[in-house]
PDB file of N, CA and C in Angstrom:
ATOM      1  N   TYR C   1      -5.451 -93.796   6.164  1.00  0.00           N
ATOM      2  CA  TYR C   1      -5.142 -92.672   7.024  1.00  0.00           C
ATOM      3  C   TYR C   1      -4.207 -93.078   8.155  1.00  0.00           C
ATOM      4  N   LEU C   2      -3.228 -93.871   7.811  1.00  0.00           N
ATOM      5  CA  LEU C   2      -2.262 -94.320   8.806  1.00  0.00           C
ATOM      6  C   LEU C   2      -1.295 -93.199   9.145  1.00  0.00           C
ATOM      7  N   SER C   3      -0.947 -93.119  10.397  1.00  0.00           N
ATOM      8  CA  SER C   3       0.023 -92.123  10.845  1.00  0.00           C
ATOM      9  C   SER C   3       1.436 -92.632  10.577  1.00  0.00           C
ATOM     10  N   PRO C   4       2.432 -91.735  10.591  1.00  0.00           N
ATOM     11  CA  PRO C   4       3.808 -92.157  10.335  1.00  0.00           C
ATOM     12  C   PRO C   4       4.285 -93.278  11.257  1.00  0.00           C
ATOM     13  N   GLU C   5       3.849 -93.271  12.504  1.00  0.00           N
ATOM     14  CA  GLU C   5       4.335 -94.286  13.446  1.00  0.00           C
ATOM     15  C   GLU C   5       3.825 -95.697  13.106  1.00  0.00           C
ATOM     16  N   HIS C   6       2.789 -95.803  12.288  1.00  0.00           N
ATOM     17  CA  HIS C   6       2.330 -97.121  11.856  1.00  0.00           C
ATOM     18  C   HIS C   6       3.373 -97.835  10.995  1.00  0.00           C
ATOM     19  N   PHE C   7       4.269 -97.079  10.399  1.00  0.00           N
ATOM     20  CA  PHE C   7       5.270 -97.652   9.498  1.00  0.00           C
ATOM     21  C   PHE C   7       6.595 -97.929  10.187  1.00  0.00           C
ATOM     22  N   ASP C   8       6.666 -97.684  11.476  1.00  0.00           N
ATOM     23  CA  ASP C   8       7.894 -97.902  12.227  1.00  0.00           C
ATOM     24  C   ASP C   8       7.679 -99.058  13.200  1.00  0.00           C
ATOM     25  N   ALA C   9       8.005-100.250  12.742  1.00  0.00           N
ATOM     26  CA  ALA C   9       7.741-101.454  13.539  1.00  0.00           C
ATOM     27  C   ALA C   9       8.554-101.503  14.823  1.00  0.00           C
ATOM     28  N   VAL C  10       9.708-100.855  14.854  1.00  0.00           N
ATOM     29  CA  VAL C  10      10.571-100.913  16.026  1.00  0.00           C
ATOM     30  C   VAL C  10      10.211 -99.827  17.039  1.00  0.00           C
ATOM     31  N   PHE C  11      10.089 -98.596  16.560  1.00  0.00           N
ATOM     32  CA  PHE C  11       9.902 -97.473  17.477  1.00  0.00           C
ATOM     33  C   PHE C  11       8.497 -96.883  17.460  1.00  0.00           C
ATOM     34  N   GLY C  12       7.639 -97.376  16.590  1.00  0.00           N
ATOM     35  CA  GLY C  12       6.304 -96.813  16.474  1.00  0.00           C
ATOM     36  C   GLY C  12       5.476 -97.031  17.717  1.00  0.00           C
ATOM     37  N   ASN C  13       4.927 -95.981  18.238  1.00  0.00           N
ATOM     38  CA  ASN C  13       4.069 -96.027  19.416  1.00  0.00           C
ATOM     39  C   ASN C  13       2.698 -95.513  18.988  1.00  0.00           C
ATOM     40  N   VAL C  14       1.843 -96.406  18.545  1.00  0.00           N
ATOM     41  CA  VAL C  14       0.524 -96.030  18.052  1.00  0.00           C
ATOM     42  C   VAL C  14      -0.398 -95.805  19.241  1.00  0.00           C
ATOM     43  N   ASP C  15      -0.960 -94.601  19.324  1.00  0.00           N
ATOM     44  CA  ASP C  15      -1.886 -94.265  20.404  1.00  0.00           C
ATOM     45  C   ASP C  15      -2.952 -93.316  19.864  1.00  0.00           C
ATOM     46  N   GLN C  16      -3.640 -92.609  20.746  1.00  0.00           N
ATOM     47  CA  GLN C  16      -4.735 -91.732  20.324  1.00  0.00           C
ATOM     48  C   GLN C  16      -4.272 -90.634  19.371  1.00  0.00           C
ATOM     49  N   ARG C  17      -3.018 -90.254  19.432  1.00  0.00           N
ATOM     50  CA  ARG C  17      -2.510 -89.233  18.515  1.00  0.00           C
ATOM     51  C   ARG C  17      -2.484 -89.754  17.085  1.00  0.00           C
ATOM     52  N   SER C  18      -2.391 -91.058  16.925  1.00  0.00           N
ATOM     53  CA  SER C  18      -2.475 -91.667  15.597  1.00  0.00           C
ATOM     54  C   SER C  18      -3.879 -91.492  15.024  1.00  0.00           C
ATOM     55  N   ASP C  19      -4.879 -91.640  15.865  1.00  0.00           N
ATOM     56  CA  ASP C  19      -6.264 -91.423  15.436  1.00  0.00           C
ATOM     57  C   ASP C  19      -6.487 -89.970  15.047  1.00  0.00           C
ATOM     58  N   LEU C  20      -5.869 -89.054  15.766  1.00  0.00           N
ATOM     59  CA  LEU C  20      -6.023 -87.634  15.459  1.00  0.00           C
ATOM     60  C   LEU C  20      -5.320 -87.277  14.151  1.00  0.00           C
ATOM     61  N   PHE C  21      -4.275 -88.021  13.793  1.00  0.00           N
ATOM     62  CA  PHE C  21      -3.654 -87.868  12.482  1.00  0.00           C
ATOM     63  C   PHE C  21      -4.681 -88.217  11.403  1.00  0.00           C
ATOM     64  N   ALA C  22      -5.432 -89.286  11.612  1.00  0.00           N
ATOM     65  CA  ALA C  22      -6.473 -89.684  10.662  1.00  0.00           C
ATOM     66  C   ALA C  22      -7.556 -88.610  10.572  1.00  0.00           C
ATOM     67  N   VAL C  23      -7.943 -88.029  11.701  1.00  0.00           N
ATOM     68  CA  VAL C  23      -8.926 -86.943  11.700  1.00  0.00           C
ATOM     69  C   VAL C  23      -8.380 -85.757  10.906  1.00  0.00           C
ATOM     70  N   GLY C  24      -7.101 -85.458  11.072  1.00  0.00           N
ATOM     71  CA  GLY C  24      -6.478 -84.384  10.307  1.00  0.00           C
ATOM     72  C   GLY C  24      -6.497 -84.662   8.818  1.00  0.00           C
ATOM     73  N   SER C  25      -6.318 -85.928   8.429  1.00  0.00           N
ATOM     74  CA  SER C  25      -6.373 -86.309   7.018  1.00  0.00           C
ATOM     75  C   SER C  25      -7.769 -86.074   6.445  1.00  0.00           C
ATOM     76  N   ILE C  26      -8.779 -86.423   7.215  1.00  0.00           N
ATOM     77  CA  ILE C  26     -10.162 -86.209   6.778  1.00  0.00           C
ATOM     78  C   ILE C  26     -10.465 -84.717   6.705  1.00  0.00           C
ATOM     79  N   LEU C  27     -10.014 -83.961   7.688  1.00  0.00           N
ATOM     80  CA  LEU C  27     -10.210 -82.513   7.683  1.00  0.00           C
ATOM     81  C   LEU C  27      -9.554 -81.898   6.452  1.00  0.00           C
ATOM     82  N   TYR C  28      -8.361 -82.371   6.111  1.00  0.00           N
ATOM     83  CA  TYR C  28      -7.671 -81.894   4.908  1.00  0.00           C
ATOM     84  C   TYR C  28      -8.545 -82.142   3.677  1.00  0.00           C
ATOM     85  N   GLU C  29      -9.110 -83.324   3.566  1.00  0.00           N
ATOM     86  CA  GLU C  29      -9.967 -83.644   2.429  1.00  0.00           C
ATOM     87  C   GLU C  29     -11.190 -82.735   2.382  1.00  0.00           C
ATOM     88  N   LEU C  30     -11.786 -82.490   3.526  1.00  0.00           N
ATOM     89  CA  LEU C  30     -12.959 -81.620   3.584  1.00  0.00           C
ATOM     90  C   LEU C  30     -12.622 -80.192   3.171  1.00  0.00           C
ATOM     91  N   MET C  31     -11.439 -79.743   3.529  1.00  0.00           N
ATOM     92  CA  MET C  31     -11.038 -78.370   3.238  1.00  0.00           C
ATOM     93  C   MET C  31     -10.583 -78.171   1.793  1.00  0.00           C
ATOM     94  N   THR C  32     -10.010 -79.218   1.193  1.00  0.00           N
ATOM     95  CA  THR C  32      -9.388 -79.057  -0.128  1.00  0.00           C
ATOM     96  C   THR C  32     -10.076 -79.828  -1.245  1.00  0.00           C
ATOM     97  N   GLY C  33     -10.842 -80.843  -0.894  1.00  0.00           N
ATOM     98  CA  GLY C  33     -11.450 -81.686  -1.912  1.00  0.00           C
ATOM     99  C   GLY C  33     -10.475 -82.684  -2.512  1.00  0.00           C
ATOM    100  N   THR C  34      -9.290 -82.800  -1.920  1.00  0.00           N
ATOM    101  CA  THR C  34      -8.290 -83.759  -2.388  1.00  0.00           C
ATOM    102  C   THR C  34      -7.781 -84.576  -1.203  1.00  0.00           C
ATOM    103  N   ILE C  35      -7.136 -85.689  -1.529  1.00  0.00           N
ATOM    104  CA  ILE C  35      -6.581 -86.560  -0.499  1.00  0.00           C
ATOM    105  C   ILE C  35      -5.181 -86.057  -0.130  1.00  0.00           C
ATOM    106  N   ALA C  36      -4.916 -85.941   1.144  1.00  0.00           N
ATOM    107  CA  ALA C  36      -3.634 -85.399   1.612  1.00  0.00           C
ATOM    108  C   ALA C  36      -2.453 -86.213   1.105  1.00  0.00           C
ATOM    109  N   PHE C  37      -2.585 -87.503   1.116  1.00  0.00           N
ATOM    110  CA  PHE C  37      -1.493 -88.391   0.716  1.00  0.00           C
ATOM    111  C   PHE C  37      -2.019 -89.305  -0.386  1.00  0.00           C
ATOM    112  N   GLY C  38      -2.420 -88.709  -1.493  1.00  0.00           N
ATOM    113  CA  GLY C  38      -3.131 -89.419  -2.540  1.00  0.00           C
ATOM    114  C   GLY C  38      -2.287 -89.961  -3.671  1.00  0.00           C
ATOM    115  N   GLU C  39      -1.029 -90.209  -3.439  1.00  0.00           N
ATOM    116  CA  GLU C  39      -0.174 -90.747  -4.479  1.00  0.00           C
ATOM    117  C   GLU C  39      -0.595 -92.167  -4.837  1.00  0.00           C
ATOM    118  N   LEU C  40      -0.232 -92.597  -6.013  1.00  0.00           N
ATOM    119  CA  LEU C  40      -0.557 -93.953  -6.449  1.00  0.00           C
ATOM    120  C   LEU C  40       0.479 -94.941  -5.935  1.00  0.00           C
ATOM    121  N   GLY C  41       0.014 -96.074  -5.481  1.00  0.00           N
ATOM    122  CA  GLY C  41       0.905 -97.124  -5.013  1.00  0.00           C
ATOM    123  C   GLY C  41       1.155 -97.042  -3.522  1.00  0.00           C
ATOM    124  N   VAL C  42       1.145 -98.198  -2.885  1.00  0.00           N
ATOM    125  CA  VAL C  42       1.295 -98.270  -1.433  1.00  0.00           C
ATOM    126  C   VAL C  42       2.618 -97.666  -0.969  1.00  0.00           C
ATOM    127  N   SER C  43       3.711 -97.994  -1.629  1.00  0.00           N
ATOM    128  CA  SER C  43       5.009 -97.467  -1.191  1.00  0.00           C
ATOM    129  C   SER C  43       5.073 -95.957  -1.350  1.00  0.00           C
ATOM    130  N   ASN C  44       4.439 -95.399  -2.387  1.00  0.00           N
ATOM    131  CA  ASN C  44       4.418 -93.948  -2.566  1.00  0.00           C
ATOM    132  C   ASN C  44       3.600 -93.268  -1.471  1.00  0.00           C
ATOM    133  N   VAL C  45       2.479 -93.881  -1.113  1.00  0.00           N
ATOM    134  CA  VAL C  45       1.652 -93.325  -0.032  1.00  0.00           C
ATOM    135  C   VAL C  45       2.418 -93.371   1.277  1.00  0.00           C
ATOM    136  N   MET C  46       3.050 -94.489   1.559  1.00  0.00           N
ATOM    137  CA  MET C  46       3.836 -94.605   2.796  1.00  0.00           C
ATOM    138  C   MET C  46       4.929 -93.540   2.842  1.00  0.00           C
ATOM    139  N   PHE C  47       5.662 -93.384   1.752  1.00  0.00           N
ATOM    140  CA  PHE C  47       6.718 -92.382   1.710  1.00  0.00           C
ATOM    141  C   PHE C  47       6.141 -90.988   1.926  1.00  0.00           C
ATOM    142  N   SER C  48       5.013 -90.713   1.308  1.00  0.00           N
ATOM    143  CA  SER C  48       4.387 -89.401   1.430  1.00  0.00           C
ATOM    144  C   SER C  48       3.957 -89.113   2.872  1.00  0.00           C
ATOM    145  N   ILE C  49       3.362 -90.097   3.523  1.00  0.00           N
ATOM    146  CA  ILE C  49       2.921 -89.914   4.909  1.00  0.00           C
ATOM    147  C   ILE C  49       4.114 -89.641   5.815  1.00  0.00           C
ATOM    148  N   ILE C  50       5.203 -90.311   5.565  1.00  0.00           N
ATOM    149  CA  ILE C  50       6.389 -90.155   6.409  1.00  0.00           C
ATOM    150  C   ILE C  50       7.137 -88.856   6.132  1.00  0.00           C
ATOM    151  N   SER C  51       7.143 -88.394   4.875  1.00  0.00           N
ATOM    152  CA  SER C  51       8.052 -87.294   4.538  1.00  0.00           C
ATOM    153  C   SER C  51       7.430 -86.072   3.880  1.00  0.00           C
ATOM    154  N   LYS C  52       6.237 -86.164   3.329  1.00  0.00           N
ATOM    155  CA  LYS C  52       5.659 -85.050   2.576  1.00  0.00           C
ATOM    156  C   LYS C  52       5.167 -83.936   3.501  1.00  0.00           C
ATOM    157  N   ASP C  53       5.568 -82.716   3.192  1.00  0.00           N
ATOM    158  CA  ASP C  53       5.047 -81.564   3.925  1.00  0.00           C
ATOM    159  C   ASP C  53       3.683 -81.196   3.363  1.00  0.00           C
ATOM    160  N   ILE C  54       2.725 -81.043   4.234  1.00  0.00           N
ATOM    161  CA  ILE C  54       1.369 -80.702   3.831  1.00  0.00           C
ATOM    162  C   ILE C  54       1.265 -79.187   3.664  1.00  0.00           C
ATOM    163  N   VAL C  55       0.660 -78.786   2.567  1.00  0.00           N
ATOM    164  CA  VAL C  55       0.419 -77.368   2.291  1.00  0.00           C
ATOM    165  C   VAL C  55      -1.061 -77.200   2.010  1.00  0.00           C
ATOM    166  N   LEU C  56      -1.649 -76.216   2.640  1.00  0.00           N
ATOM    167  CA  LEU C  56      -3.063 -75.929   2.417  1.00  0.00           C
ATOM    168  C   LEU C  56      -3.197 -74.645   1.598  1.00  0.00           C
ATOM    169  N   PRO C  57      -4.204 -74.577   0.753  1.00  0.00           N
ATOM    170  CA  PRO C  57      -4.413 -73.358  -0.040  1.00  0.00           C
ATOM    171  C   PRO C  57      -4.669 -72.148   0.846  1.00  0.00           C
ATOM    172  N   ASP C  58      -4.286 -70.987   0.367  1.00  0.00           N
ATOM    173  CA  ASP C  58      -4.511 -69.744   1.121  1.00  0.00           C
ATOM    174  C   ASP C  58      -5.992 -69.480   1.351  1.00  0.00           C
ATOM    175  N   SER C  59      -6.849 -70.098   0.544  1.00  0.00           N
ATOM    176  CA  SER C  59      -8.286 -69.876   0.671  1.00  0.00           C
ATOM    177  C   SER C  59      -8.890 -70.570   1.893  1.00  0.00           C
ATOM    178  N   CYS C  60      -8.133 -71.451   2.532  1.00  0.00           N
ATOM    179  CA  CYS C  60      -8.623 -72.149   3.726  1.00  0.00           C
ATOM    180  C   CYS C  60      -8.678 -71.198   4.917  1.00  0.00           C
ATOM    181  N   HIS C  61      -9.650 -71.412   5.767  1.00  0.00           N
ATOM    182  CA  HIS C  61      -9.760 -70.639   7.007  1.00  0.00           C
ATOM    183  C   HIS C  61      -8.453 -70.797   7.779  1.00  0.00           C
ATOM    184  N   PRO C  62      -7.800 -69.690   8.163  1.00  0.00           N
ATOM    185  CA  PRO C  62      -6.472 -69.782   8.780  1.00  0.00           C
ATOM    186  C   PRO C  62      -6.415 -70.615  10.059  1.00  0.00           C
ATOM    187  N   LEU C  63      -7.378 -70.469  10.940  1.00  0.00           N
ATOM    188  CA  LEU C  63      -7.366 -71.232  12.188  1.00  0.00           C
ATOM    189  C   LEU C  63      -7.641 -72.706  11.916  1.00  0.00           C
ATOM    190  N   LEU C  64      -8.558 -72.989  11.009  1.00  0.00           N
ATOM    191  CA  LEU C  64      -8.855 -74.369  10.651  1.00  0.00           C
ATOM    192  C   LEU C  64      -7.644 -75.017   9.981  1.00  0.00           C
ATOM    193  N   ALA C  65      -6.936 -74.253   9.173  1.00  0.00           N
ATOM    194  CA  ALA C  65      -5.707 -74.761   8.537  1.00  0.00           C
ATOM    195  C   ALA C  65      -4.660 -75.088   9.590  1.00  0.00           C
ATOM    196  N   GLN C  66      -4.528 -74.233  10.589  1.00  0.00           N
ATOM    197  CA  GLN C  66      -3.563 -74.448  11.669  1.00  0.00           C
ATOM    198  C   GLN C  66      -3.908 -75.726  12.444  1.00  0.00           C
ATOM    199  N   ILE C  67      -5.188 -75.950  12.705  1.00  0.00           N
ATOM    200  CA  ILE C  67      -5.637 -77.156  13.415  1.00  0.00           C
ATOM    201  C   ILE C  67      -5.322 -78.394  12.585  1.00  0.00           C
ATOM    202  N   CYS C  68      -5.615 -78.331  11.303  1.00  0.00           N
ATOM    203  CA  CYS C  68      -5.359 -79.452  10.396  1.00  0.00           C
ATOM    204  C   CYS C  68      -3.871 -79.787  10.356  1.00  0.00           C
ATOM    205  N   LEU C  69      -3.044 -78.772  10.214  1.00  0.00           N
ATOM    206  CA  LEU C  69      -1.604 -78.998  10.130  1.00  0.00           C
ATOM    207  C   LEU C  69      -1.036 -79.571  11.427  1.00  0.00           C
ATOM    208  N   LYS C  70      -1.583 -79.125  12.562  1.00  0.00           N
ATOM    209  CA  LYS C  70      -1.122 -79.673  13.835  1.00  0.00           C
ATOM    210  C   LYS C  70      -1.507 -81.147  13.948  1.00  0.00           C
ATOM    211  N   ALA C  71      -2.685 -81.501  13.495  1.00  0.00           N
ATOM    212  CA  ALA C  71      -3.120 -82.898  13.538  1.00  0.00           C
ATOM    213  C   ALA C  71      -2.279 -83.778  12.615  1.00  0.00           C
ATOM    214  N   LEU C  72      -1.723 -83.187  11.554  1.00  0.00           N
ATOM    215  CA  LEU C  72      -0.944 -83.944  10.570  1.00  0.00           C
ATOM    216  C   LEU C  72       0.567 -83.859  10.791  1.00  0.00           C
ATOM    217  N   GLU C  73       0.979 -83.392  11.947  1.00  0.00           N
ATOM    218  CA  GLU C  73       2.414 -83.341  12.243  1.00  0.00           C
ATOM    219  C   GLU C  73       3.017 -84.736  12.163  1.00  0.00           C
ATOM    220  N   LYS C  74       4.219 -84.828  11.644  1.00  0.00           N
ATOM    221  CA  LYS C  74       4.904 -86.121  11.526  1.00  0.00           C
ATOM    222  C   LYS C  74       5.271 -86.687  12.901  1.00  0.00           C
ATOM    223  N   GLU C  75       5.736 -85.826  13.781  1.00  0.00           N
ATOM    224  CA  GLU C  75       6.125 -86.246  15.133  1.00  0.00           C
ATOM    225  C   GLU C  75       4.901 -86.274  16.039  1.00  0.00           C
ATOM    226  N   GLN C  76       4.686 -87.399  16.707  1.00  0.00           N
ATOM    227  CA  GLN C  76       3.548 -87.516  17.626  1.00  0.00           C
ATOM    228  C   GLN C  76       3.537 -86.406  18.661  1.00  0.00           C
ATOM    229  N   SER C  77       4.692 -86.076  19.172  1.00  0.00           N
ATOM    230  CA  SER C  77       4.771 -85.091  20.258  1.00  0.00           C
ATOM    231  C   SER C  77       4.338 -83.692  19.805  1.00  0.00           C
ATOM    232  N   ASP C  78       4.291 -83.460  18.503  1.00  0.00           N
ATOM    233  CA  ASP C  78       3.877 -82.160  17.978  1.00  0.00           C
ATOM    234  C   ASP C  78       2.379 -82.109  17.677  1.00  0.00           C
ATOM    235  N   ARG C  79       1.712 -83.238  17.757  1.00  0.00           N
ATOM    236  CA  ARG C  79       0.274 -83.309  17.476  1.00  0.00           C
ATOM    237  C   ARG C  79      -0.534 -83.039  18.735  1.00  0.00           C
ATOM    238  N   TYR C  80      -1.847 -82.978  18.551  1.00  0.00           N
ATOM    239  CA  TYR C  80      -2.744 -82.885  19.702  1.00  0.00           C
ATOM    240  C   TYR C  80      -2.564 -84.121  20.576  1.00  0.00           C
ATOM    241  N   ARG C  81      -2.615 -83.915  21.881  1.00  0.00           N
ATOM    242  CA  ARG C  81      -2.471 -85.034  22.821  1.00  0.00           C
ATOM    243  C   ARG C  81      -3.769 -85.803  22.998  1.00  0.00           C
ATOM    244  N   SER C  82      -4.894 -85.105  22.744  1.00  0.00           N
ATOM    245  CA  SER C  82      -6.194 -85.751  22.930  1.00  0.00           C
ATOM    246  C   SER C  82      -7.219 -85.119  21.990  1.00  0.00           C
ATOM    247  N   ALA C  83      -8.323 -85.833  21.795  1.00  0.00           N
ATOM    248  CA  ALA C  83      -9.415 -85.302  20.986  1.00  0.00           C
ATOM    249  C   ALA C  83     -10.019 -84.067  21.668  1.00  0.00           C
ATOM    250  N   GLN C  84     -10.027 -84.070  22.982  1.00  0.00           N
ATOM    251  CA  GLN C  84     -10.558 -82.921  23.723  1.00  0.00           C
ATOM    252  C   GLN C  84      -9.738 -81.661  23.426  1.00  0.00           C
ATOM    253  N   GLU C  85      -8.433 -81.805  23.379  1.00  0.00           N
ATOM    254  CA  GLU C  85      -7.566 -80.667  23.082  1.00  0.00           C
ATOM    255  C   GLU C  85      -7.843 -80.132  21.670  1.00  0.00           C
ATOM    256  N   MET C  86      -8.030 -81.039  20.721  1.00  0.00           N
ATOM    257  CA  MET C  86      -8.338 -80.638  19.349  1.00  0.00           C
ATOM    258  C   MET C  86      -9.714 -79.978  19.285  1.00  0.00           C
ATOM    259  N   LEU C  87     -10.668 -80.540  20.001  1.00  0.00           N
ATOM    260  CA  LEU C  87     -12.018 -79.981  20.030  1.00  0.00           C
ATOM    261  C   LEU C  87     -12.028 -78.561  20.591  1.00  0.00           C
ATOM    262  N   GLU C  88     -11.224 -78.305  21.583  1.00  0.00           N
ATOM    263  CA  GLU C  88     -11.151 -76.962  22.154  1.00  0.00           C
ATOM    264  C   GLU C  88     -10.696 -75.951  21.102  1.00  0.00           C
ATOM    265  N   ASP C  89      -9.739 -76.334  20.263  1.00  0.00           N
ATOM    266  CA  ASP C  89      -9.314 -75.444  19.175  1.00  0.00           C
ATOM    267  C   ASP C  89     -10.396 -75.326  18.118  1.00  0.00           C
ATOM    268  N   LEU C  90     -11.062 -76.433  17.795  1.00  0.00           N
ATOM    269  CA  LEU C  90     -12.137 -76.383  16.803  1.00  0.00           C
ATOM    270  C   LEU C  90     -13.299 -75.501  17.274  1.00  0.00           C
ATOM    271  N   ASP C  91     -13.548 -75.482  18.561  1.00  0.00           N
ATOM    272  CA  ASP C  91     -14.613 -74.630  19.118  1.00  0.00           C
ATOM    273  C   ASP C  91     -14.321 -73.151  18.872  1.00  0.00           C
ATOM    274  N   GLN C  92     -13.070 -72.792  18.717  1.00  0.00           N
ATOM    275  CA  GLN C  92     -12.706 -71.396  18.460  1.00  0.00           C
ATOM    276  C   GLN C  92     -13.012 -70.997  17.011  1.00  0.00           C
ATOM    277  N   VAL C  93     -13.121 -71.978  16.130  1.00  0.00           N
ATOM    278  CA  VAL C  93     -13.429 -71.687  14.729  1.00  0.00           C
ATOM    279  C   VAL C  93     -14.898 -71.299  14.595  1.00  0.00           C
ATOM    280  N   ALA C  94     -15.774 -72.045  15.252  1.00  0.00           N
ATOM    281  CA  ALA C  94     -17.209 -71.767  15.193  1.00  0.00           C
ATOM    282  C   ALA C  94     -17.784 -71.934  16.584  1.00  0.00           C
ATOM    283  N   PRO C  95     -17.638 -70.904  17.424  1.00  0.00           N
ATOM    284  CA  PRO C  95     -18.102 -71.010  18.815  1.00  0.00           C
ATOM    285  C   PRO C  95     -19.611 -71.169  18.947  1.00  0.00           C
TER     286      PRO C  95
END
């Protein structure tokens, strides 16, 4: 469940948003029953994490899907800044 910045040795800035990417990957698995970046082979997984657009089935709860997709954003700046921020959105799904 490595975030895209784990693969950028020069510019990668791994911080708490990287952990939230991993949480988003787990949430994706819980929602779909499949692995978000489940390709075979390390290089294929790395490529997928860096470039693959995540799509969730229409059957997923819309707000939960939005939270998952935000956690899985490729750019750190587009992800949740903290677990607290993500939790606040999750609280809206099941108050």
